[in-house]
Coordinates of C-alpha atoms and ligand atoms in Angstrom, one line a residue:
M1 CA -14.7 -12.8 18.6
Q2 CA -11.7 -10.7 16.7
N3 CA -11.0 -10.9 13.4
Q4 CA -7.6 -9.1 12.5
V5 CA -7.8 -8.2 8.9
P6 CA -4.8 -9.6 7.0
V7 CA -2.8 -6.2 5.2
S8 CA -2.6 -6.4 1.4
Q9 CA 1.2 -7.7 0.2
N10 CA 2.9 -8.4 -2.6
R11 CA 0.8 -6.0 -5.0
P12 CA 1.8 -3.2 -6.8
V13 CA 0.5 0.3 -4.9
T14 CA -2.4 1.5 -6.1
G15 CA -4.3 4.2 -4.5
R16 CA -7.2 5.8 -6.0
F17 CA -10.0 8.9 -6.2
A18 CA -13.0 8.6 -5.7
P19 CA -15.1 11.4 -6.1
S20 CA -18.7 11.8 -6.3
P21 CA -18.5 14.9 -8.0
S22 CA -22.5 16.8 -7.4
G23 CA -20.1 20.1 -7.7
R24 CA -17.3 21.8 -8.3
L25 CA -14.5 20.0 -5.8
H26 CA -13.4 21.8 -2.8
L27 CA -11.0 21.9 -0.7
G28 CA -12.4 19.5 1.7
N29 CA -11.9 17.1 -1.0
L30 CA -8.8 18.0 -3.1
A31 CA -7.2 17.6 0.6
C32 CA -8.2 14.1 0.9
S33 CA -7.4 13.1 -3.2
L34 CA -3.7 15.3 -2.5
L35 CA -3.1 12.9 0.8
A36 CA -4.0 9.5 -1.6
W37 CA -1.9 11.0 -4.0
L38 CA 1.1 11.7 -2.1
S39 CA 0.8 8.0 -0.6
A40 CA 0.4 6.1 -2.9
K41 CA 3.2 8.3 -4.9
S42 CA 6.0 8.1 -2.0
Q43 CA 5.5 4.0 -2.6
G44 CA 6.7 4.7 -6.3
G45 CA 2.8 3.5 -6.6
R46 CA 0.3 4.3 -8.9
I47 CA -3.2 5.9 -9.0
V48 CA -6.6 5.7 -10.1
L49 CA -9.7 7.0 -10.9
R50 CA -13.3 6.3 -11.0
I51 CA -16.5 8.6 -11.0
E52 CA -19.0 7.8 -8.4
D53 CA -21.5 8.9 -9.8
L54 CA -24.5 6.3 -8.3
D55 CA -26.7 8.5 -7.9
A56 CA -26.4 9.8 -11.2
E57 CA -29.1 12.9 -10.8
R58 CA -26.9 14.5 -8.2
C59 CA -23.6 14.1 -10.1
P60 CA -23.8 15.1 -13.1
R61 CA -21.1 15.0 -16.0
V62 CA -20.7 18.1 -16.2
Y63 CA -19.1 18.0 -12.8
A64 CA -17.1 14.8 -13.6
D65 CA -15.3 16.2 -15.6
L66 CA -14.4 19.6 -14.1
L67 CA -13.4 17.6 -11.9
E68 CA -10.9 15.8 -14.3
Q69 CA -9.5 19.2 -15.4
D70 CA -9.6 20.5 -12.2
L71 CA -7.1 17.8 -10.8
A72 CA -5.0 17.8 -14.0
W73 CA -4.3 21.5 -13.8
L74 CA -3.7 20.9 -9.2
G75 CA -0.9 18.2 -10.8
L76 CA -2.3 15.3 -9.2
T77 CA -2.4 12.8 -12.2
W78 CA -3.8 9.2 -12.7
D79 CA -2.6 6.6 -14.4
E80 CA -5.8 4.4 -15.0
G81 CA -9.4 5.3 -15.4
G82 CA -11.4 8.6 -15.4
S83 CA -12.8 9.0 -19.0
T84 CA -9.5 8.5 -20.6
G85 CA -6.2 6.5 -20.1
G86 CA -5.5 2.7 -19.2
A87 CA -7.4 -0.3 -18.5
H88 CA -10.3 1.1 -16.6
A89 CA -11.7 4.0 -18.8
P90 CA -14.0 5.3 -19.0
Y91 CA -15.1 4.6 -15.7
Y92 CA -17.9 5.9 -13.8
Q93 CA -20.0 3.7 -11.6
S94 CA -23.7 5.0 -13.3
E95 CA -22.3 2.5 -16.5
C96 CA -21.0 -0.6 -13.6
G97 CA -24.4 -1.7 -12.7
D98 CA -24.4 -5.3 -14.4
I99 CA -20.7 -6.0 -12.7
Y100 CA -22.8 -4.7 -9.4
T101 CA -25.2 -7.1 -9.9
Q102 CA -22.9 -10.4 -10.3
S103 CA -22.2 -9.5 -6.7
Y104 CA -24.8 -8.9 -5.3
R105 CA -27.0 -11.9 -6.7
K106 CA -23.7 -13.9 -4.6
L107 CA -24.7 -12.4 -1.5
E108 CA -28.6 -13.4 -2.2
Q109 CA -27.7 -16.9 -2.7
R110 CA -26.3 -17.4 0.4
G111 CA -29.5 -16.1 1.9
L112 CA -27.5 -13.3 3.1
V113 CA -30.4 -10.7 2.0
Y114 CA -33.6 -9.8 2.6
P115 CA -35.9 -6.7 1.7
C116 CA -36.6 -3.9 4.1
F117 CA -40.0 -2.0 3.7
C118 CA -39.0 1.2 6.2
S119 CA -40.0 4.3 5.5
R120 CA -37.1 7.1 6.6
S121 CA -39.7 8.3 9.2
Q122 CA -39.9 4.8 10.8
L123 CA -36.1 4.7 10.1
H124 CA -35.2 8.3 11.5
A125 CA -37.8 8.0 14.9
A126 CA -36.1 10.2 17.7
S127 CA -36.6 6.5 20.2
A128 CA -34.5 4.7 16.8
P129 CA -31.2 3.8 18.2
H130 CA -27.9 6.1 17.1
T131 CA -24.5 5.8 17.2
S132 CA -22.3 8.7 18.6
D133 CA -22.0 10.3 15.5
G134 CA -25.3 10.1 15.0
N135 CA -26.0 7.3 12.7
V136 CA -29.3 5.1 13.0
I137 CA -28.5 2.0 14.0
Y138 CA -30.8 -0.6 11.9
P139 CA -32.6 -2.3 14.7
G140 CA -33.8 -5.4 12.3
T141 CA -37.1 -5.0 11.9
C142 CA -37.8 -6.9 8.4
R143 CA -35.3 -8.9 9.3
G144 CA -37.7 -11.6 9.8
L145 CA -40.5 -11.0 7.8
T146 CA -42.2 -14.4 7.0
P147 CA -43.0 -14.6 2.5
E148 CA -46.1 -14.2 2.9
E149 CA -45.1 -10.7 4.9
I150 CA -43.2 -10.2 2.1
A151 CA -45.9 -10.8 -0.7
E152 CA -48.2 -8.8 0.9
K153 CA -46.0 -5.6 1.4
R154 CA -44.5 -5.9 -2.1
K155 CA -48.3 -4.7 -3.4
K156 CA -47.7 -1.7 -1.3
K157 CA -44.2 -1.0 -1.7
A158 CA -40.8 -1.9 -3.3
P159 CA -38.7 -2.4 -0.9
A160 CA -34.6 -2.0 -0.2
Y161 CA -32.5 -4.6 0.3
R162 CA -29.7 -5.1 3.4
L163 CA -27.2 -7.2 4.2
M164 CA -27.6 -9.7 7.6
V165 CA -24.4 -8.8 9.4
P166 CA -22.8 -10.8 12.3
D167 CA -22.5 -9.7 15.9
E168 CA -19.0 -9.8 15.6
E169 CA -16.3 -7.4 16.0
I170 CA -13.7 -6.4 13.3
T171 CA -10.5 -5.1 13.6
F172 CA -8.2 -3.1 11.5
T173 CA -5.3 -0.8 11.8
D174 CA -5.3 2.1 9.7
G175 CA -2.6 4.5 8.4
C176 CA -3.7 7.7 10.1
M177 CA -6.0 6.6 12.7
G178 CA -4.4 3.7 14.2
T179 CA -6.5 0.7 15.6
H180 CA -10.5 0.9 15.0
T181 CA -12.9 -1.7 16.0
E182 CA -16.4 -1.7 15.2
N183 CA -19.3 -4.4 15.8
L184 CA -21.1 -4.9 13.3
L185 CA -24.5 -5.8 14.4
R186 CA -24.7 -3.2 17.6
D187 CA -22.5 -0.3 16.2
C188 CA -24.2 0.2 12.4
G189 CA -27.0 -3.0 12.0
D190 CA -28.7 -4.7 8.8
F191 CA -27.0 -2.7 5.7
Y192 CA -28.5 -1.5 2.5
L193 CA -27.1 -3.1 -0.6
R194 CA -29.6 -1.7 -3.0
R195 CA -32.5 1.3 -3.2
A196 CA -35.8 0.9 -3.7
D197 CA -35.3 2.1 -6.8
G198 CA -33.0 -0.7 -7.8
V199 CA -29.4 1.9 -7.5
F200 CA -26.5 -0.3 -6.0
A201 CA -25.6 1.6 -2.5
Y202 CA -22.4 2.6 -2.0
Q203 CA -20.8 0.1 0.8
L204 CA -21.1 -2.5 -2.8
A205 CA -20.2 -0.5 -5.2
V206 CA -17.3 0.6 -3.8
V207 CA -15.7 -2.8 -2.7
V208 CA -16.3 -4.5 -5.8
D209 CA -14.8 -1.2 -7.2
D210 CA -11.8 -0.9 -5.4
A211 CA -10.9 -5.4 -5.5
R212 CA -11.4 -4.5 -9.7
M213 CA -9.1 -2.0 -9.8
G214 CA -6.5 -3.7 -7.6
V215 CA -6.6 -1.1 -5.4
T216 CA -4.2 -2.1 -2.3
E217 CA -4.9 1.4 -1.0
V218 CA -7.7 3.8 0.5
V219 CA -6.9 7.1 1.2
R220 CA -10.3 9.2 1.8
G221 CA -11.8 11.3 4.3
A222 CA -12.2 10.1 8.2
D223 CA -16.2 10.4 7.8
L224 CA -15.9 7.4 5.8
L225 CA -14.2 5.7 9.1
S226 CA -17.0 3.8 10.4
S227 CA -18.6 2.4 6.5
T228 CA -14.6 0.5 6.2
A229 CA -15.7 -2.2 9.4
R230 CA -19.0 -3.0 6.8
Q231 CA -16.9 -2.9 4.0
L232 CA -14.3 -5.6 5.0
Y233 CA -16.9 -7.9 5.9
L234 CA -17.9 -7.5 2.2
Y235 CA -14.4 -8.1 1.3
R236 CA -14.7 -11.2 3.1
L237 CA -18.4 -12.3 1.8
L238 CA -17.4 -12.3 -1.8
G239 CA -13.6 -13.6 -1.3
L240 CA -12.0 -10.4 -2.4
Q241 CA -8.6 -9.3 -0.8
P242 CA -8.9 -6.1 1.3
P243 CA -6.5 -2.3 0.5
R244 CA -4.7 -0.8 3.4
F245 CA -7.3 1.9 4.2
A246 CA -5.8 6.1 6.1
H247 CA -8.6 7.9 7.0
C248 CA -7.0 11.8 6.9
P249 CA -8.5 14.5 9.0
L250 CA -11.2 16.6 7.7
L251 CA -11.0 20.6 7.4
L252 CA -12.6 22.5 9.2
A253 CA -13.6 25.8 8.7
A254 CA -12.6 29.0 10.7
D255 CA -14.8 28.7 12.9
G256 CA -15.0 24.8 13.2
R257 CA -17.7 23.8 11.1
R258 CA -16.9 20.7 8.5
L259 CA -16.1 22.4 4.9
S260 CA -18.6 21.6 2.0
K261 CA -19.5 22.5 -1.1
R262 CA -21.7 24.8 0.6
D263 CA -18.7 26.8 1.5
G264 CA -18.6 28.3 -2.1
D265 CA -15.6 30.3 -1.8
Q266 CA -13.2 27.1 -1.0
S267 CA -14.5 25.5 -4.8
L268 CA -11.9 25.1 -7.2
E269 CA -13.4 27.8 -9.3
N270 CA -12.7 30.3 -7.2
L271 CA -10.1 29.0 -6.2
R272 CA -8.4 28.7 -9.4
A273 CA -9.6 32.9 -9.9
K274 CA -7.5 34.1 -6.8
Y275 CA -4.4 31.7 -6.3
T276 CA -1.8 29.2 -8.7
A277 CA -2.4 25.4 -8.6
P278 CA 1.5 25.5 -6.4
E279 CA -0.2 28.2 -4.1
I280 CA -3.4 25.8 -3.6
I281 CA -1.3 23.1 -3.2
G282 CA 1.2 24.9 -0.7
K283 CA -1.0 25.9 1.5
L284 CA -2.9 22.6 1.7
A285 CA 0.1 21.1 2.3
Y286 CA 1.1 23.5 5.4
A287 CA -2.3 22.8 6.5
Y288 CA -1.6 19.2 6.8
G289 CA 1.5 19.7 8.3
L290 CA 3.4 18.3 5.2
Q291 CA 5.5 21.4 5.3
P292 CA 6.3 24.4 7.7
E293 CA 5.2 27.2 5.5
P294 CA 2.3 28.0 3.6
A295 CA 5.0 28.0 0.3
P296 CA 4.2 27.3 -2.7
R297 CA 4.9 23.6 -4.1
T298 CA 4.0 21.1 -6.6
P299 CA 2.6 17.5 -5.8
E300 CA 6.0 15.9 -7.0
S301 CA 8.2 18.4 -4.7
L302 CA 6.4 17.2 -2.0
V303 CA 6.7 12.6 -2.3
P304 CA 10.2 12.6 -0.9
D305 CA 9.1 13.9 2.6
F306 CA 5.7 12.4 3.1
A307 CA 4.8 10.7 5.7
W308 CA 1.4 9.8 7.4
T309 CA 2.9 10.2 10.6
K310 CA 3.1 14.1 9.9
V311 CA -0.8 14.2 9.5
P312 CA -2.5 15.2 12.5
K313 CA -5.5 12.5 13.6
Q314 CA -7.7 15.0 14.8
D315 CA -9.5 17.5 12.3
I316 CA -8.2 20.0 10.8
C317 CA -9.2 24.0 11.4
L318 CA -8.3 25.9 8.0
P319 CA -5.7 29.0 9.7
E320 CA -7.8 32.2 9.6
G321 CA -6.5 34.0 6.0
L322 CA -5.1 31.3 4.9
F323 CA -7.1 30.6 1.4
Ligands
LIG1 N1 -17.3 8.8 -3.2 C1 -17.3 8.9 -2.1 C2 -17.2 10.2 -1.7 O1 -17.1 11.2 -2.6 C3 -16.0 8.6 -1.5 C4 -15.9 7.0 -1.7 C5 -14.2 6.8 -1.0 O2 -13.5 7.1 -0.9 O3 -14.1 5.1 -0.5 O4 -17.5 10.8 -0.9

């Protein structure tokens, strides 16, 4: 069945920063934040900041604080959320467990959630079906367990919980990447809502939070494009209005590897020691096709000419010597 998802209408444009600060901000995340900011501001919209620290051990508060300082230094301001300001402050996902529980219970009451006892090694076995980008497709191993089997397995192991997905295609139009279609059952399988230690999964938390914060457009890295169908399905089940999505191309190192925290020289700590804020913003704007030269720019100065049509769809190799 084709399921064309409606775009959100008649709500004030609200974009967001939704980082998971497990280290210092780096160029890859910064590029997405810049595009999210420019997209919202070029439509007269606002930005909310939410710290996605569900895995609180991996995301100590010190990095969230540094991230706020880095964004502010760069001129990427937010209107609500974070540790300061507005209706949604402070906003740390690690403090929102009760909110996620309410939505989780709704799904549970509809009989859509089941316990999964599969181990990591079982899931990642070489014989497990994989998607083209290397993700494991859950084959539904624990979907049909009887109450007796569940009771027996519980004696040995605390389960994680998965959402049952239908054999259905979900199609949406991405603001950067164009039309994208995914069949939840075939391309992903039943997915986690909650880990065995009780921590809610990103997919559930992100939907509940974007809806709560009135987010109308989600701009994030293309690595999350394939999460969107799952999230749209959750919006539908929970009766929430979905935002528009724009997935921006990822930044690759000059040798073609994806930039990550391991590229320490691309962390804001190092970049701040070498460049001014307008120099960093200007170089990124150049890499993303938003200006013809890597000249220093403030974020505001890029707003009038911002257009998604200028942003490439392919991952971007950082030109040698740009940073
Ligand atoms: N917190 C996620 C990350 O930093 C991003 C989630 C999102 O933008 O939906 O990778």
